[in-house]
mmCIF file with all atom_site columns, C-alpha atoms in Angstrom:
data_model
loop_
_atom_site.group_PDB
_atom_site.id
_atom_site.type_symbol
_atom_site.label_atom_id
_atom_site.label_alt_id
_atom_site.label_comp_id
_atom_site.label_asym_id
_atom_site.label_entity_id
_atom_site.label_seq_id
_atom_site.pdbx_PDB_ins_code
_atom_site.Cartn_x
_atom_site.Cartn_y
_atom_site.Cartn_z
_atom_site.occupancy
_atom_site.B_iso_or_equiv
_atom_site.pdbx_formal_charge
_atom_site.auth_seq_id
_atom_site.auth_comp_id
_atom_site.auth_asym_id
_atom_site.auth_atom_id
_atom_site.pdbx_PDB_model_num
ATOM 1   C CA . UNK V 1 1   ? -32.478 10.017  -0.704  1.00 0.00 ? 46  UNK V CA 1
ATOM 2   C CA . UNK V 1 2   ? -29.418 7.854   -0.960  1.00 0.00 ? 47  UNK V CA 1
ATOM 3   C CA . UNK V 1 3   ? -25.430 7.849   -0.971  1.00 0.00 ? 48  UNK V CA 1
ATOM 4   C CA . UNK V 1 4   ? -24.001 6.883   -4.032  1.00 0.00 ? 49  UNK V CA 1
ATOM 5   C CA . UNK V 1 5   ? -20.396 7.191   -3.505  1.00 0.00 ? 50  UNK V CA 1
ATOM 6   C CA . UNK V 1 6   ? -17.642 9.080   -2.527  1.00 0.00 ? 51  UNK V CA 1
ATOM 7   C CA . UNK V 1 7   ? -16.763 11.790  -5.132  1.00 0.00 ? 52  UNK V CA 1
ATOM 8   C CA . UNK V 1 8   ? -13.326 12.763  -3.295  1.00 0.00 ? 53  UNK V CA 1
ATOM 9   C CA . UNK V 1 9   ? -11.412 13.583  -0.340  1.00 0.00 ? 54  UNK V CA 1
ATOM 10  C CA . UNK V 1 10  ? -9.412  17.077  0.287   1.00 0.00 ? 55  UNK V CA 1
ATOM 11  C CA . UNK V 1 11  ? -6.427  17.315  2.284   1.00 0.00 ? 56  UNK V CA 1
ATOM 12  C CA . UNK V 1 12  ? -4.774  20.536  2.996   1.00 0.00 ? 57  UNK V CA 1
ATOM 13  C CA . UNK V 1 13  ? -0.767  21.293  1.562   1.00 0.00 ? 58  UNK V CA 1
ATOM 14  C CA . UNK V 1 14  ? 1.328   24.500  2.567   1.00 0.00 ? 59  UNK V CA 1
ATOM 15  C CA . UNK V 1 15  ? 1.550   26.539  0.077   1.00 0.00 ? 60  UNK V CA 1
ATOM 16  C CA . UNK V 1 16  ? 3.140   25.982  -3.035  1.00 0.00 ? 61  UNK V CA 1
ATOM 17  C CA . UNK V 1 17  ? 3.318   22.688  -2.153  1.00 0.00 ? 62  UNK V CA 1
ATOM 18  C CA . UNK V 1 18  ? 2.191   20.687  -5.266  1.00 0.00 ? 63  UNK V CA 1
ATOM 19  C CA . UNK V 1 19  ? 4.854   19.762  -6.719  1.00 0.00 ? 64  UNK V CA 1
ATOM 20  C CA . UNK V 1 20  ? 5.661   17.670  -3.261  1.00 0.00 ? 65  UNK V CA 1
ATOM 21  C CA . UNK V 1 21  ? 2.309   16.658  -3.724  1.00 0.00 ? 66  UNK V CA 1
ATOM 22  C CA . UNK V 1 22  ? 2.638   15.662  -7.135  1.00 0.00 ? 67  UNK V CA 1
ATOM 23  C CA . UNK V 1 23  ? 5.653   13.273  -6.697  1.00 0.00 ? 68  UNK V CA 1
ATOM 24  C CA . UNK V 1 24  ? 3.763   11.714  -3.907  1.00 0.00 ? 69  UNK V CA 1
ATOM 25  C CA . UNK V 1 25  ? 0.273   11.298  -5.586  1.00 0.00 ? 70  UNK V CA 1
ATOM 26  C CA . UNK V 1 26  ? 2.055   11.033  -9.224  1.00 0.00 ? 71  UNK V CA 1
ATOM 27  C CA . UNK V 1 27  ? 4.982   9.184   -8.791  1.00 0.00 ? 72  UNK V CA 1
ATOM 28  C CA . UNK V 1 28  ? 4.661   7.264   -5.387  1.00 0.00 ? 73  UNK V CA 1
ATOM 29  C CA . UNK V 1 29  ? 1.332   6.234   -5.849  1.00 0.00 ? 74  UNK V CA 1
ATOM 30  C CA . UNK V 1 30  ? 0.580   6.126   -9.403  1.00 0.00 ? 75  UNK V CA 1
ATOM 31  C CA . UNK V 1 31  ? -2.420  8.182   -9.640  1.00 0.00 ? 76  UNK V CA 1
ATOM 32  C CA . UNK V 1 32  ? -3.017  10.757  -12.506 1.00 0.00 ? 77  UNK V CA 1
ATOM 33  C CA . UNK V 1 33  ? -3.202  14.305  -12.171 1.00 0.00 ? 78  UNK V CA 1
ATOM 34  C CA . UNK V 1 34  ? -6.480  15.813  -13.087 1.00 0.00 ? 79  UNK V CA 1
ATOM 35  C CA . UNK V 1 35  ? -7.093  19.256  -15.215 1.00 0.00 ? 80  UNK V CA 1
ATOM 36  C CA . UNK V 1 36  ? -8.550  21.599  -12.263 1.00 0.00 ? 81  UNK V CA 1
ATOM 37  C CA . UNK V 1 37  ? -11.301 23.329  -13.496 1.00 0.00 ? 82  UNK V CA 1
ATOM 38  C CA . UNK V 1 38  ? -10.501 26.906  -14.691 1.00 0.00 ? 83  UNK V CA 1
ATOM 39  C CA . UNK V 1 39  ? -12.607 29.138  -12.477 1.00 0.00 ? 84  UNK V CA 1
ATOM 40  C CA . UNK V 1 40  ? -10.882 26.783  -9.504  1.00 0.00 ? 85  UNK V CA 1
ATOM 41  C CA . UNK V 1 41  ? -6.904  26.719  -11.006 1.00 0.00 ? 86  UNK V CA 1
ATOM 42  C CA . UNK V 1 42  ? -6.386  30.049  -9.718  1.00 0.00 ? 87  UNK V CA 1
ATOM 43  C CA . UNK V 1 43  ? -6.576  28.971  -6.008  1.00 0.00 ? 88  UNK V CA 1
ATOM 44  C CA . UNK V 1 44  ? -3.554  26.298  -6.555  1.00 0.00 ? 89  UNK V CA 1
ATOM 45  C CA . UNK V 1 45  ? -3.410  23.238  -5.454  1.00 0.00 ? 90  UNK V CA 1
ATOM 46  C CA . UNK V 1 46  ? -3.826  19.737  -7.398  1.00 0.00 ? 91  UNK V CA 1
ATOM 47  C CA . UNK V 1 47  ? -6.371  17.283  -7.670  1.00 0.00 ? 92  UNK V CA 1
ATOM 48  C CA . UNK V 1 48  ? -5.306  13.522  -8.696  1.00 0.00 ? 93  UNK V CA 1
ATOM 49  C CA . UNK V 1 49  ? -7.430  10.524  -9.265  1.00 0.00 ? 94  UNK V CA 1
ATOM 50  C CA . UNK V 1 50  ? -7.034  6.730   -9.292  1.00 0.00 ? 95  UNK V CA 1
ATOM 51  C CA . UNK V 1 51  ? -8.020  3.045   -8.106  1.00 0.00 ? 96  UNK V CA 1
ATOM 52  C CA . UNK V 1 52  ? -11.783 4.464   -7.436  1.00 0.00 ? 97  UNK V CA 1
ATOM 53  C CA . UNK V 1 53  ? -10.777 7.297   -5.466  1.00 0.00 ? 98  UNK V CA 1
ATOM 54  C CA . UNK V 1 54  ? -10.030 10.418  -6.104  1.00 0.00 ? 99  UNK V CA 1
ATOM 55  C CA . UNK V 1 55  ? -7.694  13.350  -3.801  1.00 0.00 ? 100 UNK V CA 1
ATOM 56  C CA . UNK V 1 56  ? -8.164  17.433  -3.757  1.00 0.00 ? 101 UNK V CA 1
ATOM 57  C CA . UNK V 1 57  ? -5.047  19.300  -2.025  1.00 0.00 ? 102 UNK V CA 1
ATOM 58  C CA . UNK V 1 58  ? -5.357  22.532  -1.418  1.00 0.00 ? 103 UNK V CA 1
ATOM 59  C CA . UNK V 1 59  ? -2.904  24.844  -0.185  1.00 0.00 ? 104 UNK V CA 1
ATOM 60  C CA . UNK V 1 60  ? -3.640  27.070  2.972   1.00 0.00 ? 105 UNK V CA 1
ATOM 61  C CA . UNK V 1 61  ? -1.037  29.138  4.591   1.00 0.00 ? 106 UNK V CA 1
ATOM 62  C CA . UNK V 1 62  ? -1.350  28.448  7.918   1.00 0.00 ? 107 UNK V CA 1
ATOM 63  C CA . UNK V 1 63  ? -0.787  24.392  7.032   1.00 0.00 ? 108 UNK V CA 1
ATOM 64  C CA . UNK V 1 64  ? -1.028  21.940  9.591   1.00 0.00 ? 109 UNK V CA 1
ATOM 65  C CA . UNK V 1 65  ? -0.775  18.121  8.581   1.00 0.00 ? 110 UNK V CA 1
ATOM 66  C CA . UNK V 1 66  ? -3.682  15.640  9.365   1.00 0.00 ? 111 UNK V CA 1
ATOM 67  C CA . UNK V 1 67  ? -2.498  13.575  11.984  1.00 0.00 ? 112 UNK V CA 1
ATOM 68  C CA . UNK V 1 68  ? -5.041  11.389  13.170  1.00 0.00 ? 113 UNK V CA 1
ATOM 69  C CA . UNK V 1 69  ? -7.964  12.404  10.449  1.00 0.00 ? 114 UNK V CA 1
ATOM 70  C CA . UNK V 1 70  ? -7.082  10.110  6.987   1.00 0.00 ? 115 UNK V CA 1
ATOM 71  C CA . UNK V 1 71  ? -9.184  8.856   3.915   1.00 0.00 ? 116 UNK V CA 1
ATOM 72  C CA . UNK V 1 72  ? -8.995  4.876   4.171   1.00 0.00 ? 117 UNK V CA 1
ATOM 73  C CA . UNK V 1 73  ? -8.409  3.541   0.769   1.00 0.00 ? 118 UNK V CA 1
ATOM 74  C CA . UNK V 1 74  ? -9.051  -0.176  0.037   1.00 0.00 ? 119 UNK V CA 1
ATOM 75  C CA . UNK V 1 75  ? -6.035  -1.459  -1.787  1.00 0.00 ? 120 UNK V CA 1
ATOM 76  C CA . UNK V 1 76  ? -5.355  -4.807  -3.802  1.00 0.00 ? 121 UNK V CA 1
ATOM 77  C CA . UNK V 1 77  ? -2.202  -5.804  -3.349  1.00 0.00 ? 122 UNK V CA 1
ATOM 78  C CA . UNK V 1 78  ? -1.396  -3.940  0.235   1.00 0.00 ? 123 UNK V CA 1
ATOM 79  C CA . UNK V 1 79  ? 2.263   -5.573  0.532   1.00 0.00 ? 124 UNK V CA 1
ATOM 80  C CA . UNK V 1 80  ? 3.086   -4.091  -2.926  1.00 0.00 ? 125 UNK V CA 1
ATOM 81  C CA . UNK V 1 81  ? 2.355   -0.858  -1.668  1.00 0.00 ? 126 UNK V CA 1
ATOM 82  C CA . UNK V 1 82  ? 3.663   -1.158  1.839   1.00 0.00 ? 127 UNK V CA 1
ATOM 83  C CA . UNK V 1 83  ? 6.944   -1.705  -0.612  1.00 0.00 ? 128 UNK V CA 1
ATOM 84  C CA . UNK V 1 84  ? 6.928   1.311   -2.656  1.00 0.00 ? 129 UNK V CA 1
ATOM 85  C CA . UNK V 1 85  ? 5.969   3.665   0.187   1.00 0.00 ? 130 UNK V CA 1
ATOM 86  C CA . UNK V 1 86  ? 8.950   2.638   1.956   1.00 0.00 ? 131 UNK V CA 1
ATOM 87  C CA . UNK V 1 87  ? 11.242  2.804   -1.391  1.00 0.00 ? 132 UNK V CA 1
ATOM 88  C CA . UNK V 1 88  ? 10.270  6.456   -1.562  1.00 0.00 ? 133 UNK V CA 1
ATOM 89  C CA . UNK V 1 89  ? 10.910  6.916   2.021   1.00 0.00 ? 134 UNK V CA 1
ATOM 90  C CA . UNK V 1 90  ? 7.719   7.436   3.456   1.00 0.00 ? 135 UNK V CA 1
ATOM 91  C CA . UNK V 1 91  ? 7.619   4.686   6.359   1.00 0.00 ? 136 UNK V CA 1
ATOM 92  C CA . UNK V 1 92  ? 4.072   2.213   7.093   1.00 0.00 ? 137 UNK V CA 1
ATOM 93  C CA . UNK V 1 93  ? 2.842   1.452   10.315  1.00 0.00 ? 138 UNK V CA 1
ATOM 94  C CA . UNK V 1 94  ? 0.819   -1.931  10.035  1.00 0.00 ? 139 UNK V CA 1
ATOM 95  C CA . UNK V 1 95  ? -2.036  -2.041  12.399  1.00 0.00 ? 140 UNK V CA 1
ATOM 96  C CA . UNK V 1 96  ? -3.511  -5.543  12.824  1.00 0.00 ? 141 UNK V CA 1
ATOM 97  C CA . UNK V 1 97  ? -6.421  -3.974  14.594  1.00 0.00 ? 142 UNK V CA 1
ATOM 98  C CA . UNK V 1 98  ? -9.098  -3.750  11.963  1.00 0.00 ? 143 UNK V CA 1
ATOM 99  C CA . UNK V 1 99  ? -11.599 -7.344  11.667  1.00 0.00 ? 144 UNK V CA 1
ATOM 100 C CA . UNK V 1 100 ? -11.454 -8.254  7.935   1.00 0.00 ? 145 UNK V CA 1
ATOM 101 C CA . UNK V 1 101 ? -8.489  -6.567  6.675   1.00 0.00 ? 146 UNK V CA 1
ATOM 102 C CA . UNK V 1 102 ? -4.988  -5.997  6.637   1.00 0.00 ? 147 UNK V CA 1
ATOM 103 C CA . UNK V 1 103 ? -3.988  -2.661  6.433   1.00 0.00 ? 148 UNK V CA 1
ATOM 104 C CA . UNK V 1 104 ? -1.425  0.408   7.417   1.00 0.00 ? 149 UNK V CA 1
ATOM 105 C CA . UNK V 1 105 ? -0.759  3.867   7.820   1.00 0.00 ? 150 UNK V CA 1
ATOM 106 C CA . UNK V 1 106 ? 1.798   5.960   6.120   1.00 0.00 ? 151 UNK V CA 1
ATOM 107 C CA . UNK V 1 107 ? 2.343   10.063  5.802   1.00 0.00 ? 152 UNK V CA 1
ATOM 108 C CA . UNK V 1 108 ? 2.322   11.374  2.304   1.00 0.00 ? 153 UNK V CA 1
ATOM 109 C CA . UNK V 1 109 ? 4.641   14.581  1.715   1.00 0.00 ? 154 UNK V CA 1
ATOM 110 C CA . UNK V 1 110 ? 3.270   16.965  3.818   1.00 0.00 ? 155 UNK V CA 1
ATOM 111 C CA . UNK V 1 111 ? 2.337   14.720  6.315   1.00 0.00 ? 156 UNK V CA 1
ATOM 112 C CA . UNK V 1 112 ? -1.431  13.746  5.966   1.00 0.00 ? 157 UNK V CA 1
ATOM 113 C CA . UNK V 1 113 ? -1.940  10.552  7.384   1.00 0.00 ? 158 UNK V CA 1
ATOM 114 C CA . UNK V 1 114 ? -3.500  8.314   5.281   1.00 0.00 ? 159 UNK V CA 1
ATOM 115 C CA . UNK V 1 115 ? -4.809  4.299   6.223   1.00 0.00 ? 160 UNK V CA 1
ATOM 116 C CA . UNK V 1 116 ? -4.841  1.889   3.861   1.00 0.00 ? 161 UNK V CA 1
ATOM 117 C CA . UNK V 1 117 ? -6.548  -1.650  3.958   1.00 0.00 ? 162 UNK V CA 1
ATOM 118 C CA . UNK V 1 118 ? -7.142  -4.803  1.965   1.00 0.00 ? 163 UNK V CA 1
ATOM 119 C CA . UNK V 1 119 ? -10.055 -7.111  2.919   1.00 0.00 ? 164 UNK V CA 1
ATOM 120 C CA . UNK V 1 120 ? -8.852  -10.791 4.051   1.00 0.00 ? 165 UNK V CA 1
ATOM 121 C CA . UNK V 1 121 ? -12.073 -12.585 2.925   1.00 0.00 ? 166 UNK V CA 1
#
């Protein structure tokens, strides 16, 4: 037995919170919005994919944001991103604290942390 990759992450949303999570996901971050399989559509929620990674959201209604618990994406071009976050008002916090990378937090739309890095070698 072997891991062969990641398939995706899930993060939790309030409900009827996609469409928050769709200009986040969508439009913040560029990724596309997948077609939810149709025995799963019926629970809500949105799944998006892009860059090698791929996000589930699924709305619960007793939602409580992430805090601390994140996916870590690598990223090529970190500062680019650190710029658009902030355009869209969603504030980074760099962290320098990580041997090899650069990287940074930021809170997507519901408030699920999420880290980001970019290797320095």
């Amino acid at each position: 037995m072997k891991f062969v990759g990641l398939h995706h992450v899930q993060l939790l949303i309030p409900s009827g919170g996609e469409d928050d999570a769709r200009r986040f996901y969508a439009g913040v971050l560029g990724m596309t919005e997948l077609e939810k399989p149709t025995v799963l559509k019926a629970r809500g929620g949105c799944w998006f994919r892009g860059g090698g990674w791929e996000i589930h959201l699924a709305p619960v209604p007793s939602f409580e944001p992430a805090r601390r618990a994140h996916p870590g994406v690598l990223v090529d071009g970190l500062d680019l991103l650190a710029e658009k976050l902030e355009a869209a008002g969603h504030p980074v916090e760099w962290d320098p604290h990580f041997p090899g990378h650069r990287r940074l937090y930021a809170f997507d739309a519901h408030g699920n942390r999420l880290e980001f890095l970019e290797p320095t070698d």
